[in-house]
């Protein structure tokens, strides 16, 4: 059982950047992979990126080359660096550790 708290969302213009953070409680952070997901209005929640225990990463095609997932085990925090943001990136972004989810943080990209 962990608690996940996302932060860093906001309103930006297309082409700008944001860095999302997800801080986790508990002792299992360093021994599990983590993921970022997003849900746009009227759409199903979709997977964005994953980082493994050894910091291997995977990205959805829609964000590959623009987003970077990273982790700081000492801080129990996973990050999502979001560059070259597009209006289509507008969504609530969630982090996940095992079956636990954060509350989400809103990212809005204006054109």
mmCIF file with all atom_site columns, C-alpha atoms in Angstrom:
data_model
loop_
_atom_site.group_PDB
_atom_site.id
_atom_site.type_symbol
_atom_site.label_atom_id
_atom_site.label_alt_id
_atom_site.label_comp_id
_atom_site.label_asym_id
_atom_site.label_entity_id
_atom_site.label_seq_id
_atom_site.pdbx_PDB_ins_code
_atom_site.Cartn_x
_atom_site.Cartn_y
_atom_site.Cartn_z
_atom_site.occupancy
_atom_site.B_iso_or_equiv
_atom_site.pdbx_formal_charge
_atom_site.auth_seq_id
_atom_site.auth_comp_id
_atom_site.auth_asym_id
_atom_site.auth_atom_id
_atom_site.pdbx_PDB_model_num
ATOM 1   C CA . UNK A 1 1   ? 0.000   0.000  0.000   1.00 0.00 ? 1   UNK A CA 1
ATOM 2   C CA . UNK A 1 2   ? 1.470   3.278  -1.152  1.00 0.00 ? 2   UNK A CA 1
ATOM 3   C CA . UNK A 1 3   ? 0.297   6.822  -1.570  1.00 0.00 ? 3   UNK A CA 1
ATOM 4   C CA . UNK A 1 4   ? 1.185   8.626  -4.778  1.00 0.00 ? 4   UNK A CA 1
ATOM 5   C CA . UNK A 1 5   ? 0.938   12.372 -5.232  1.00 0.00 ? 5   UNK A CA 1
ATOM 6   C CA . UNK A 1 6   ? 1.420   13.977 -8.622  1.00 0.00 ? 6   UNK A CA 1
ATOM 7   C CA . UNK A 1 7   ? 2.408   17.588 -9.091  1.00 0.00 ? 7   UNK A CA 1
ATOM 8   C CA . UNK A 1 8   ? 3.768   19.908 -11.734 1.00 0.00 ? 8   UNK A CA 1
ATOM 9   C CA . UNK A 1 9   ? 0.831   20.144 -14.071 1.00 0.00 ? 9   UNK A CA 1
ATOM 10  C CA . UNK A 1 10  ? -0.359  23.424 -15.446 1.00 0.00 ? 10  UNK A CA 1
ATOM 11  C CA . UNK A 1 11  ? -1.255  25.459 -18.478 1.00 0.00 ? 11  UNK A CA 1
ATOM 12  C CA . UNK A 1 12  ? 1.392   25.950 -21.141 1.00 0.00 ? 12  UNK A CA 1
ATOM 13  C CA . UNK A 1 13  ? 1.529   26.905 -24.773 1.00 0.00 ? 13  UNK A CA 1
ATOM 14  C CA . UNK A 1 14  ? 2.309   24.464 -27.534 1.00 0.00 ? 14  UNK A CA 1
ATOM 15  C CA . UNK A 1 15  ? 6.021   23.848 -27.826 1.00 0.00 ? 15  UNK A CA 1
ATOM 16  C CA . UNK A 1 16  ? 6.724   24.509 -24.177 1.00 0.00 ? 16  UNK A CA 1
ATOM 17  C CA . UNK A 1 17  ? 7.743   22.066 -21.485 1.00 0.00 ? 17  UNK A CA 1
ATOM 18  C CA . UNK A 1 18  ? 6.579   20.785 -18.145 1.00 0.00 ? 18  UNK A CA 1
ATOM 19  C CA . UNK A 1 19  ? 8.044   18.391 -15.643 1.00 0.00 ? 19  UNK A CA 1
ATOM 20  C CA . UNK A 1 20  ? 5.636   16.276 -13.677 1.00 0.00 ? 20  UNK A CA 1
ATOM 21  C CA . UNK A 1 21  ? 6.583   14.707 -10.381 1.00 0.00 ? 21  UNK A CA 1
ATOM 22  C CA . UNK A 1 22  ? 5.043   11.837 -8.509  1.00 0.00 ? 22  UNK A CA 1
ATOM 23  C CA . UNK A 1 23  ? 6.108   11.341 -4.922  1.00 0.00 ? 23  UNK A CA 1
ATOM 24  C CA . UNK A 1 24  ? 5.407   7.997  -3.320  1.00 0.00 ? 24  UNK A CA 1
ATOM 25  C CA . UNK A 1 25  ? 5.224   6.776  0.213   1.00 0.00 ? 25  UNK A CA 1
ATOM 26  C CA . UNK A 1 26  ? 6.274   3.334  1.317   1.00 0.00 ? 26  UNK A CA 1
ATOM 27  C CA . UNK A 1 27  ? 9.333   1.164  1.083   1.00 0.00 ? 27  UNK A CA 1
ATOM 28  C CA . UNK A 1 28  ? 8.589   -0.644 -2.171  1.00 0.00 ? 28  UNK A CA 1
ATOM 29  C CA . UNK A 1 29  ? 9.342   2.243  -4.509  1.00 0.00 ? 29  UNK A CA 1
ATOM 30  C CA . UNK A 1 30  ? 12.871  1.237  -5.447  1.00 0.00 ? 30  UNK A CA 1
ATOM 31  C CA . UNK A 1 31  ? 11.977  -2.377 -6.175  1.00 0.00 ? 31  UNK A CA 1
ATOM 32  C CA . UNK A 1 32  ? 9.131   -1.734 -8.595  1.00 0.00 ? 32  UNK A CA 1
ATOM 33  C CA . UNK A 1 33  ? 8.658   -0.204 -11.964 1.00 0.00 ? 33  UNK A CA 1
ATOM 34  C CA . UNK A 1 34  ? 6.511   2.876  -12.372 1.00 0.00 ? 34  UNK A CA 1
ATOM 35  C CA . UNK A 1 35  ? 4.310   4.253  -15.059 1.00 0.00 ? 35  UNK A CA 1
ATOM 36  C CA . UNK A 1 36  ? 2.734   7.448  -16.256 1.00 0.00 ? 36  UNK A CA 1
ATOM 37  C CA . UNK A 1 37  ? -0.711  7.443  -17.813 1.00 0.00 ? 37  UNK A CA 1
ATOM 38  C CA . UNK A 1 38  ? -3.027  10.121 -19.065 1.00 0.00 ? 38  UNK A CA 1
ATOM 39  C CA . UNK A 1 39  ? -6.697  10.585 -19.702 1.00 0.00 ? 39  UNK A CA 1
ATOM 40  C CA . UNK A 1 40  ? -8.011  13.220 -22.043 1.00 0.00 ? 40  UNK A CA 1
ATOM 41  C CA . UNK A 1 41  ? -11.616 14.412 -21.957 1.00 0.00 ? 41  UNK A CA 1
ATOM 42  C CA . UNK A 1 42  ? -13.920 11.829 -23.462 1.00 0.00 ? 42  UNK A CA 1
ATOM 43  C CA . UNK A 1 43  ? -11.150 9.279  -23.874 1.00 0.00 ? 43  UNK A CA 1
ATOM 44  C CA . UNK A 1 44  ? -9.971  6.194  -22.068 1.00 0.00 ? 44  UNK A CA 1
ATOM 45  C CA . UNK A 1 45  ? -6.932  6.357  -19.858 1.00 0.00 ? 45  UNK A CA 1
ATOM 46  C CA . UNK A 1 46  ? -3.849  5.506  -21.870 1.00 0.00 ? 46  UNK A CA 1
ATOM 47  C CA . UNK A 1 47  ? -0.337  4.463  -21.049 1.00 0.00 ? 47  UNK A CA 1
ATOM 48  C CA . UNK A 1 48  ? 2.359   7.069  -21.623 1.00 0.00 ? 48  UNK A CA 1
ATOM 49  C CA . UNK A 1 49  ? 5.655   5.762  -20.272 1.00 0.00 ? 49  UNK A CA 1
ATOM 50  C CA . UNK A 1 50  ? 7.175   3.166  -17.993 1.00 0.00 ? 50  UNK A CA 1
ATOM 51  C CA . UNK A 1 51  ? 10.431  2.996  -16.105 1.00 0.00 ? 51  UNK A CA 1
ATOM 52  C CA . UNK A 1 52  ? 11.744  -0.246 -14.691 1.00 0.00 ? 52  UNK A CA 1
ATOM 53  C CA . UNK A 1 53  ? 13.691  -1.064 -11.588 1.00 0.00 ? 53  UNK A CA 1
ATOM 54  C CA . UNK A 1 54  ? 16.935  -0.787 -13.518 1.00 0.00 ? 54  UNK A CA 1
ATOM 55  C CA . UNK A 1 55  ? 15.758  2.450  -15.156 1.00 0.00 ? 55  UNK A CA 1
ATOM 56  C CA . UNK A 1 56  ? 14.911  0.916  -18.487 1.00 0.00 ? 56  UNK A CA 1
ATOM 57  C CA . UNK A 1 57  ? 12.235  2.977  -20.202 1.00 0.00 ? 57  UNK A CA 1
ATOM 58  C CA . UNK A 1 58  ? 9.411   2.534  -22.657 1.00 0.00 ? 58  UNK A CA 1
ATOM 59  C CA . UNK A 1 59  ? 7.226   5.147  -24.280 1.00 0.00 ? 59  UNK A CA 1
ATOM 60  C CA . UNK A 1 60  ? 4.012   5.333  -26.178 1.00 0.00 ? 60  UNK A CA 1
ATOM 61  C CA . UNK A 1 61  ? 4.538   6.209  -29.813 1.00 0.00 ? 61  UNK A CA 1
ATOM 62  C CA . UNK A 1 62  ? 2.639   9.444  -29.329 1.00 0.00 ? 62  UNK A CA 1
ATOM 63  C CA . UNK A 1 63  ? 5.218   10.803 -26.881 1.00 0.00 ? 63  UNK A CA 1
ATOM 64  C CA . UNK A 1 64  ? 8.402   9.063  -27.963 1.00 0.00 ? 64  UNK A CA 1
ATOM 65  C CA . UNK A 1 65  ? 11.202  11.530 -28.503 1.00 0.00 ? 65  UNK A CA 1
ATOM 66  C CA . UNK A 1 66  ? 9.417   14.262 -26.573 1.00 0.00 ? 66  UNK A CA 1
ATOM 67  C CA . UNK A 1 67  ? 8.843   12.839 -23.097 1.00 0.00 ? 67  UNK A CA 1
ATOM 68  C CA . UNK A 1 68  ? 11.375  11.388 -20.702 1.00 0.00 ? 68  UNK A CA 1
ATOM 69  C CA . UNK A 1 69  ? 10.546  9.321  -17.652 1.00 0.00 ? 69  UNK A CA 1
ATOM 70  C CA . UNK A 1 70  ? 13.067  9.134  -14.842 1.00 0.00 ? 70  UNK A CA 1
ATOM 71  C CA . UNK A 1 71  ? 13.214  8.168  -11.204 1.00 0.00 ? 71  UNK A CA 1
ATOM 72  C CA . UNK A 1 72  ? 15.015  9.197  -8.063  1.00 0.00 ? 72  UNK A CA 1
ATOM 73  C CA . UNK A 1 73  ? 14.831  6.323  -5.630  1.00 0.00 ? 73  UNK A CA 1
ATOM 74  C CA . UNK A 1 74  ? 16.364  8.363  -2.829  1.00 0.00 ? 74  UNK A CA 1
ATOM 75  C CA . UNK A 1 75  ? 13.403  10.718 -3.067  1.00 0.00 ? 75  UNK A CA 1
ATOM 76  C CA . UNK A 1 76  ? 10.788  8.085  -3.880  1.00 0.00 ? 76  UNK A CA 1
ATOM 77  C CA . UNK A 1 77  ? 9.873   10.191 -6.869  1.00 0.00 ? 77  UNK A CA 1
ATOM 78  C CA . UNK A 1 78  ? 9.247   9.498  -10.523 1.00 0.00 ? 78  UNK A CA 1
ATOM 79  C CA . UNK A 1 79  ? 9.317   12.290 -13.080 1.00 0.00 ? 79  UNK A CA 1
ATOM 80  C CA . UNK A 1 80  ? 7.931   12.888 -16.505 1.00 0.00 ? 80  UNK A CA 1
ATOM 81  C CA . UNK A 1 81  ? 9.759   15.539 -18.470 1.00 0.00 ? 81  UNK A CA 1
ATOM 82  C CA . UNK A 1 82  ? 7.423   16.713 -21.195 1.00 0.00 ? 82  UNK A CA 1
ATOM 83  C CA . UNK A 1 83  ? 8.975   18.695 -24.025 1.00 0.00 ? 83  UNK A CA 1
ATOM 84  C CA . UNK A 1 84  ? 7.544   20.042 -27.250 1.00 0.00 ? 84  UNK A CA 1
ATOM 85  C CA . UNK A 1 85  ? 4.071   19.809 -25.831 1.00 0.00 ? 85  UNK A CA 1
ATOM 86  C CA . UNK A 1 86  ? 1.128   19.643 -28.178 1.00 0.00 ? 86  UNK A CA 1
ATOM 87  C CA . UNK A 1 87  ? -2.535  20.410 -27.602 1.00 0.00 ? 87  UNK A CA 1
ATOM 88  C CA . UNK A 1 88  ? -3.190  16.681 -27.962 1.00 0.00 ? 88  UNK A CA 1
ATOM 89  C CA . UNK A 1 89  ? -1.133  16.159 -24.808 1.00 0.00 ? 89  UNK A CA 1
ATOM 90  C CA . UNK A 1 90  ? -3.852  17.873 -22.811 1.00 0.00 ? 90  UNK A CA 1
ATOM 91  C CA . UNK A 1 91  ? -5.025  15.394 -20.208 1.00 0.00 ? 91  UNK A CA 1
ATOM 92  C CA . UNK A 1 92  ? -4.985  14.479 -16.581 1.00 0.00 ? 92  UNK A CA 1
ATOM 93  C CA . UNK A 1 93  ? -1.716  12.672 -15.941 1.00 0.00 ? 93  UNK A CA 1
ATOM 94  C CA . UNK A 1 94  ? -1.505  9.867  -13.416 1.00 0.00 ? 94  UNK A CA 1
ATOM 95  C CA . UNK A 1 95  ? 1.366   7.885  -12.001 1.00 0.00 ? 95  UNK A CA 1
ATOM 96  C CA . UNK A 1 96  ? 1.104   4.256  -11.051 1.00 0.00 ? 96  UNK A CA 1
ATOM 97  C CA . UNK A 1 97  ? 3.046   1.928  -8.816  1.00 0.00 ? 97  UNK A CA 1
ATOM 98  C CA . UNK A 1 98  ? 1.743   -1.619 -8.961  1.00 0.00 ? 98  UNK A CA 1
ATOM 99  C CA . UNK A 1 99  ? -2.027  -1.221 -8.613  1.00 0.00 ? 99  UNK A CA 1
ATOM 100 C CA . UNK A 1 100 ? -1.843  2.095  -6.783  1.00 0.00 ? 100 UNK A CA 1
ATOM 101 C CA . UNK A 1 101 ? -2.608  5.338  -8.578  1.00 0.00 ? 101 UNK A CA 1
ATOM 102 C CA . UNK A 1 102 ? -2.112  8.959  -7.781  1.00 0.00 ? 102 UNK A CA 1
ATOM 103 C CA . UNK A 1 103 ? -4.887  11.522 -7.884  1.00 0.00 ? 103 UNK A CA 1
ATOM 104 C CA . UNK A 1 104 ? -3.722  12.997 -11.165 1.00 0.00 ? 104 UNK A CA 1
ATOM 105 C CA . UNK A 1 105 ? -2.457  16.375 -12.253 1.00 0.00 ? 105 UNK A CA 1
ATOM 106 C CA . UNK A 1 106 ? -3.960  18.435 -15.046 1.00 0.00 ? 106 UNK A CA 1
ATOM 107 C CA . UNK A 1 107 ? -1.861  19.342 -18.052 1.00 0.00 ? 107 UNK A CA 1
ATOM 108 C CA . UNK A 1 108 ? -3.373  21.768 -20.508 1.00 0.00 ? 108 UNK A CA 1
ATOM 109 C CA . UNK A 1 109 ? -1.573  22.752 -23.690 1.00 0.00 ? 109 UNK A CA 1
ATOM 110 C CA . UNK A 1 110 ? -2.970  25.672 -25.596 1.00 0.00 ? 110 UNK A CA 1
ATOM 111 C CA . UNK A 1 111 ? -2.355  26.467 -29.229 1.00 0.00 ? 111 UNK A CA 1
#
